[in-house]
Coordinates of C-alpha atoms in Angstrom, one line a residue:
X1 CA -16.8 -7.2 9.8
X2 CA -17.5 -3.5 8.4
X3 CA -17.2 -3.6 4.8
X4 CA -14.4 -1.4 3.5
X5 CA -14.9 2.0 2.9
X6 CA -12.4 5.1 2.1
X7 CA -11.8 8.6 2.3
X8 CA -9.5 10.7 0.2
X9 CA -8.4 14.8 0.4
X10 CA -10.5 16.8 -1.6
X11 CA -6.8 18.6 -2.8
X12 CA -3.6 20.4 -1.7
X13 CA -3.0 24.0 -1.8
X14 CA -5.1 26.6 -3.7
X15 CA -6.1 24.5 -6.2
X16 CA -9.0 26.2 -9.0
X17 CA -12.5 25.2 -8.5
X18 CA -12.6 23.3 -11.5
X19 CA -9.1 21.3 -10.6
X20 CA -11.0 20.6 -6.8
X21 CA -14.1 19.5 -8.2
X22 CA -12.5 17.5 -11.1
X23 CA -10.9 15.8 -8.1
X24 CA -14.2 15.1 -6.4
X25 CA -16.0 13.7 -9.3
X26 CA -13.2 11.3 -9.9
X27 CA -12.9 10.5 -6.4
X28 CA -16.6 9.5 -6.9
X29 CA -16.5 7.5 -10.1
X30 CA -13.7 5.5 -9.0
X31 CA -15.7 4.1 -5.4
X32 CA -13.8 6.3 -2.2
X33 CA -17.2 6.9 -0.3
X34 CA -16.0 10.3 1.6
X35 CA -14.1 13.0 0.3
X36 CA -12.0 15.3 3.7
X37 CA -10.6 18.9 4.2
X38 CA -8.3 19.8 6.6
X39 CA -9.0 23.0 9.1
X40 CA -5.9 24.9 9.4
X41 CA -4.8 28.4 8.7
X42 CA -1.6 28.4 6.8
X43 CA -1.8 27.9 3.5
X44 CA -5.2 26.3 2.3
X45 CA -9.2 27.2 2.2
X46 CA -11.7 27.3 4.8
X47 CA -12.8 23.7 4.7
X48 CA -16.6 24.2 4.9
X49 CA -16.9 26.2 1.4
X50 CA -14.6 24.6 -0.5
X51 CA -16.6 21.0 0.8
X52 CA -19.5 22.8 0.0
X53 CA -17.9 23.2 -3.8
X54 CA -17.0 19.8 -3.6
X55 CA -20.8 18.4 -2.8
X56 CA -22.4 20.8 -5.3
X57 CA -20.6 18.8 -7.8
X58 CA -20.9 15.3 -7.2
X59 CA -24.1 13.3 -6.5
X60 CA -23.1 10.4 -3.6
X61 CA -19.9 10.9 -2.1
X62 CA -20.2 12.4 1.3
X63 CA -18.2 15.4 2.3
X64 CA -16.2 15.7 5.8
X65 CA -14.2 18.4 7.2
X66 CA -10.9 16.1 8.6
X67 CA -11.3 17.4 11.5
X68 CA -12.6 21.0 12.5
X69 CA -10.8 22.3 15.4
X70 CA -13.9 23.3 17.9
X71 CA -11.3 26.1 18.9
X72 CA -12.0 28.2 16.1
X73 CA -15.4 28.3 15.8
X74 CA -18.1 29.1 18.6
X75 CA -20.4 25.4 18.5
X76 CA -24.1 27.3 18.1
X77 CA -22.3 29.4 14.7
X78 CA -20.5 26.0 13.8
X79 CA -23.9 24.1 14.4
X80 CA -25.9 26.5 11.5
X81 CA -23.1 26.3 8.7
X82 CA -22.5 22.4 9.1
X83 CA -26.3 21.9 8.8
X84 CA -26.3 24.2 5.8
X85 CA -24.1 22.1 4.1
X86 CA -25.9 19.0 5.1
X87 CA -28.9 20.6 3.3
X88 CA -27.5 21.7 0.0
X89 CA -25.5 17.9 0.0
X90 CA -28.7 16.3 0.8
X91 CA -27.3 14.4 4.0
X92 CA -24.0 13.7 2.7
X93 CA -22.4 15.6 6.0
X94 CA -19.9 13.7 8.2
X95 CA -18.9 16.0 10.6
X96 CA -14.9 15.5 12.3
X97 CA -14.0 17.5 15.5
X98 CA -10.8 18.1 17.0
X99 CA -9.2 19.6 20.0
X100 CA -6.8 21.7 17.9
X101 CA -2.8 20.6 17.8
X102 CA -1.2 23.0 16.2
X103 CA 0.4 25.4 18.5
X104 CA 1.9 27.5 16.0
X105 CA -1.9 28.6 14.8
X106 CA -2.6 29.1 18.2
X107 CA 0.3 31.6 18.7
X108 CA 0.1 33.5 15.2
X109 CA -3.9 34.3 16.2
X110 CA -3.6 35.0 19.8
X111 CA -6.4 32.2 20.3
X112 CA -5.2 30.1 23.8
X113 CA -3.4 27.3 23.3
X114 CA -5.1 25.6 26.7
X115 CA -3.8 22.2 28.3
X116 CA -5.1 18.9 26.3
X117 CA -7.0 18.1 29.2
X118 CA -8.6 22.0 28.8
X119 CA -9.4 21.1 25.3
X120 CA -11.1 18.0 25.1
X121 CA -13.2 19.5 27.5
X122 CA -14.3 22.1 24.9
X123 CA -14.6 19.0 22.4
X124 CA -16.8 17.5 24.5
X125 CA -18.7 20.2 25.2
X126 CA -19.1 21.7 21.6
X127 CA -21.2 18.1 20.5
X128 CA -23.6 18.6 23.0
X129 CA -24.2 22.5 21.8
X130 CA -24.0 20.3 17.9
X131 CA -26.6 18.0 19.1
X132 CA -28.8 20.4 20.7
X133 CA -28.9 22.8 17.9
X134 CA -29.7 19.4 15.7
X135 CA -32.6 18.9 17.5
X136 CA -36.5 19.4 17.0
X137 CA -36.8 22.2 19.6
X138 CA -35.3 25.1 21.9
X139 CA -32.5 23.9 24.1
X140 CA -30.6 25.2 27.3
X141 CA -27.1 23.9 28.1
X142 CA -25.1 25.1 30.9
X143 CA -21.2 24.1 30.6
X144 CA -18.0 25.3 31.7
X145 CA -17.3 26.8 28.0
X146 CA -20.6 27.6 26.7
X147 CA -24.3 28.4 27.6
X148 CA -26.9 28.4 25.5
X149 CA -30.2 29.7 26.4
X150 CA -33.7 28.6 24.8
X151 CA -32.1 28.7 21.2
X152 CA -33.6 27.0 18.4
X153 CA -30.8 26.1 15.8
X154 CA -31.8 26.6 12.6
X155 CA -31.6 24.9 9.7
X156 CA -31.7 21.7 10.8
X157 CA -29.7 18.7 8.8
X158 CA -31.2 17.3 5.8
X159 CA -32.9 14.2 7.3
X160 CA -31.2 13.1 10.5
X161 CA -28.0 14.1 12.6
X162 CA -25.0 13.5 10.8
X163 CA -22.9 11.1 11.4
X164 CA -19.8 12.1 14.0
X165 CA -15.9 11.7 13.3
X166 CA -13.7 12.0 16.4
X167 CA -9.6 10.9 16.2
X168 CA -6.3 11.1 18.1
X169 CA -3.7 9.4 19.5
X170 CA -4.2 10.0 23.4
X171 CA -6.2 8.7 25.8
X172 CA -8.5 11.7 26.7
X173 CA -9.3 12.5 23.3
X174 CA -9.6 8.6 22.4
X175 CA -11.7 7.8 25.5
X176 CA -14.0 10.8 24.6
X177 CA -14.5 9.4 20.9
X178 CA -15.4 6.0 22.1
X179 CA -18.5 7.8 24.2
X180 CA -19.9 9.9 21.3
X181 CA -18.1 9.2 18.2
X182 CA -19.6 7.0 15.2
X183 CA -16.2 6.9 13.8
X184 CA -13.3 6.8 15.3
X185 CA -9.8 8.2 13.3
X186 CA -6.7 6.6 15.0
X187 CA -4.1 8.9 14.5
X188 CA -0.4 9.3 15.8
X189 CA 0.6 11.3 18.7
X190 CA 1.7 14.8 18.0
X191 CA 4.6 15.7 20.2
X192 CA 4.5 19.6 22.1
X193 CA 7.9 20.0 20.5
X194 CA 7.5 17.4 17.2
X195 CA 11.2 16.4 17.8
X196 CA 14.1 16.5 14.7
X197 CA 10.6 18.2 13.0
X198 CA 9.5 15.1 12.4
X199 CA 5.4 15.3 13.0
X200 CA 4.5 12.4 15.1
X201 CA 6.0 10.5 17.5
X202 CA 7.8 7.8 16.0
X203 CA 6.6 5.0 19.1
X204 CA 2.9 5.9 18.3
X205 CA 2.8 4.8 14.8
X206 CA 3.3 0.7 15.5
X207 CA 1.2 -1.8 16.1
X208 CA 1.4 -2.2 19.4
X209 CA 0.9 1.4 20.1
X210 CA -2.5 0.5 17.7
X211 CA -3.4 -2.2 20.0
X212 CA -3.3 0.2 23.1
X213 CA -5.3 3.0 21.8
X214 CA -8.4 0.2 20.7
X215 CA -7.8 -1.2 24.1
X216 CA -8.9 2.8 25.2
X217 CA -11.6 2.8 23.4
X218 CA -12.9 -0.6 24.0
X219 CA -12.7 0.3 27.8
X220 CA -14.5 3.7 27.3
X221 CA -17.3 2.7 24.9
X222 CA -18.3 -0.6 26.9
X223 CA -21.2 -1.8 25.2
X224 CA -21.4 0.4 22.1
X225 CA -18.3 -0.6 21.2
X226 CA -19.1 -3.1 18.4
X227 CA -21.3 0.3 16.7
X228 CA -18.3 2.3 16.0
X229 CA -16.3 2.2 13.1
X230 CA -12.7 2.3 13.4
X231 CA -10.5 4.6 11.1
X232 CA -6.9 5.1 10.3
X233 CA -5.0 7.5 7.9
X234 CA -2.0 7.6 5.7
X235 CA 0.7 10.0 7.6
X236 CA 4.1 8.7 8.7
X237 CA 5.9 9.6 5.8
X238 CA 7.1 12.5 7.8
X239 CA 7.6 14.8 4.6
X240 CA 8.8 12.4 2.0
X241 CA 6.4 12.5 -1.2
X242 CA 2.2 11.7 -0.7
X243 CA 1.0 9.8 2.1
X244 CA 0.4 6.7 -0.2
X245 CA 3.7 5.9 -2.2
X246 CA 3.0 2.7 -4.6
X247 CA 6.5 1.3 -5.2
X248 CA 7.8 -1.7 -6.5
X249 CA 10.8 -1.8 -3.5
X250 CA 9.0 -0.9 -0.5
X251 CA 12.1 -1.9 1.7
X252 CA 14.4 0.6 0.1
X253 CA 11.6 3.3 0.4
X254 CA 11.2 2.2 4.2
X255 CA 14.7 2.1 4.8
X256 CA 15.5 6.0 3.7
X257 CA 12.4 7.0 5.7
X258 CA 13.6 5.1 9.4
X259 CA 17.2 6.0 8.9
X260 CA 16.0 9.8 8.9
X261 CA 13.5 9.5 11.3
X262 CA 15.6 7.6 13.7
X263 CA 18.2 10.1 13.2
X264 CA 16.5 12.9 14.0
X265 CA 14.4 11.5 16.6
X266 CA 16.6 9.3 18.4
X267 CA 13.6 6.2 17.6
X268 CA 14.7 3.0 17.0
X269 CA 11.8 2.0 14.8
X270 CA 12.6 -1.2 12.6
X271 CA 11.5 -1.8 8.8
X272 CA 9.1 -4.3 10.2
X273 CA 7.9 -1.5 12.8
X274 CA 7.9 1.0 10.1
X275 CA 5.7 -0.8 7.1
X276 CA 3.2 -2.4 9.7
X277 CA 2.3 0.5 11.3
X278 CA -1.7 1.6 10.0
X279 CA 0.0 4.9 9.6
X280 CA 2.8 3.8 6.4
X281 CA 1.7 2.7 3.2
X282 CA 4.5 1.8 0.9
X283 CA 4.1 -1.0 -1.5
X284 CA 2.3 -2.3 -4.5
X285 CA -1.2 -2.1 -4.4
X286 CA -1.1 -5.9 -4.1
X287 CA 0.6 -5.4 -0.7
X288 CA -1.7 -2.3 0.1
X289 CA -4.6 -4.2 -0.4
X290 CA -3.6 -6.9 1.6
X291 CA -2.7 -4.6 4.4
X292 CA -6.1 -3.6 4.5
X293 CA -7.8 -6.6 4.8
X294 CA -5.1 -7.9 7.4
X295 CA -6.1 -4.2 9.8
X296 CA -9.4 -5.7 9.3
X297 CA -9.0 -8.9 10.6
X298 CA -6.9 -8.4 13.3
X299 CA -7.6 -5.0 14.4
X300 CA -11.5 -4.3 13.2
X301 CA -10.4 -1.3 11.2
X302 CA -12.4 -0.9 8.3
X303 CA -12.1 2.8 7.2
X304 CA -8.8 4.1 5.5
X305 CA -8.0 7.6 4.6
X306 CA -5.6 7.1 1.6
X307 CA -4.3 10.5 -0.2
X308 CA -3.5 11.0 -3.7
X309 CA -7.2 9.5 -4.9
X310 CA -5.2 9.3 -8.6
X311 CA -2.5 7.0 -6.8
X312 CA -5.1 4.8 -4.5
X313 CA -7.9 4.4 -7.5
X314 CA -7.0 0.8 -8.0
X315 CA -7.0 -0.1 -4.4
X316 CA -10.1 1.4 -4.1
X317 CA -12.0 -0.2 -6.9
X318 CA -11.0 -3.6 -5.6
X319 CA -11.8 -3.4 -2.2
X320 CA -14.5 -0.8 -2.0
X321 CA -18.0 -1.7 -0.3
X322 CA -16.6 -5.3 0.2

């Protein structure tokens, strides 16, 4: 088994530069190995400056952008900042890609909001302009959304390529992660129309759902398979309070968050559905870190992105590195 390691948000909002990097030091002190951003445009930084910030004032965590949406950003220009910040970090870059979900960005900017299928294409596409531009001389690629001719990126990362972080909760993205990825994010399926306005779609959160998307990757990553680290994320709260609530009554807590859900969904999702799911975690950090060491054993999932860092420190410093 992979020993335990976690990731937490660098912060929320506009935050100062001293609240963010208070955050990261203490992120750091307390064990969490990786500290994320988020790339979106409403309401928050850029995430490669403000994780720049963030590595400037710590010494070992790493720094990831959770997960950059290769829509925004042209791969070659994307390639020179992310090695940038691998060299002023000194190699503490892990570097998550997306194909882009919000359509509301997409909309507001004008920027095509192509099929998934159209998407993951680009994803695909972007890692090998990433890895070319990352290597030790000039480079051609040919693709259907890029071309690069004879180009030497520079910099070049710190030591060696960073590490890559790809996620989702469908098959094409999925099957693309097992074939390139060093970590893998399970996440939820967003719906085109995120019905009642609920985020995700309430069947992807269970276990079962779980099962099937490792099944995907299993299938697509064949023999590399056992290489890859397997992530999942705090999310299903759909609005109610921080990803990671630490309650005495986790039933009642459950109970308010299906009944809503299920109401405006039309779900049927069960309290047992509900606080297995590697998506929900309610409980007292007795029962969170036994969940963790129960998606371990039966799943192989051995990275957890648990937000507030103040509200997870004590889960952390047990289970951390173990």
């Amino acid at each position: 088994m992979k020993p335990f390691r976690f990731a937490t948000t660098a912060t929320t909002g506009l935050v100062s530069l001293s609240q963010m990097q208070e955050t990261a030091r203490f992120a750091e002190s307390v064990g969490f190995s990786t500290l994320v951003y988020a790339d979106h445009l409403d309401g928050q930084y850029a995430p490669i400056p403000l994780l720049t910030a963030a590595a400037l004032a710590t010494e070992r965590i790493q720094v990831c952008p959770y997960v950059l949406n290769v829509d925004f950003r042209h791969p070659a220009v994307l390639a020179q900042e992310l090695a940038t910040l691998d060299r002023l970090s000194e190699g503490r870059l892990a570097i998550g890609l997306g194909a882009g979900w919000s359509r509301g960005e997409y909309l507001a900017t004008g920027i095509p909001f192509d099929p998934v299928g159209e998407r993951v294409s680009r994803v695909r596409e972007a890692i090998a302009v990433l890895e070319g531009c990352f290597g030790d001389k000039p480079f051609t690629y040919a693709g259907k959304h890029y071309a690069i001719t004879d180009y030497d990126g520079q910099p070049k990362p710190w030591e060696h390529r960073p590490p890559f972080l790809l996620g989702g909760g469908g098959r094409k993205m999925l099957g693309l992660a097992a074939q390139v990825a060093d970590i893998i994010g399970l996440a939820p399926r967003v719906p085109p129309s995120r019905p009642g306005g609920v985020f995700f779609d309430p069947a992807s959160i269970t276990v079962a759902a779980t099962e099937e998307k490792i099944d995907w990757i299993r299938a697509a990553a064949a023999e590399r398979f056992d290489d890859i680290e397997l992530s999942t994320y705090a999310s299903a709260t759909a609005g109610y309070g921080p990803p990671v609530i630490v309650t005495d009554n986790a039933l009642a807590t459950a109970r308010t968050h299906i009944d809503d859900i299920n109401a405006r969904t039309g779900a049927t999702l069960t309290v047992d559905d509900y606080l297995d799911s590697p998506h929900v975690w309610i409980g007292t950090i007795d029962q969170l870190v036994e969940k963790c060491r129960s998606l371990r054993e039966r799943f192989g999932i051995s990275h957890f992105m648990l937000s507030p860092p103040d509200v997870c420190a004590e889960l952390v410093e047990r289970l951390a590195g173990q």
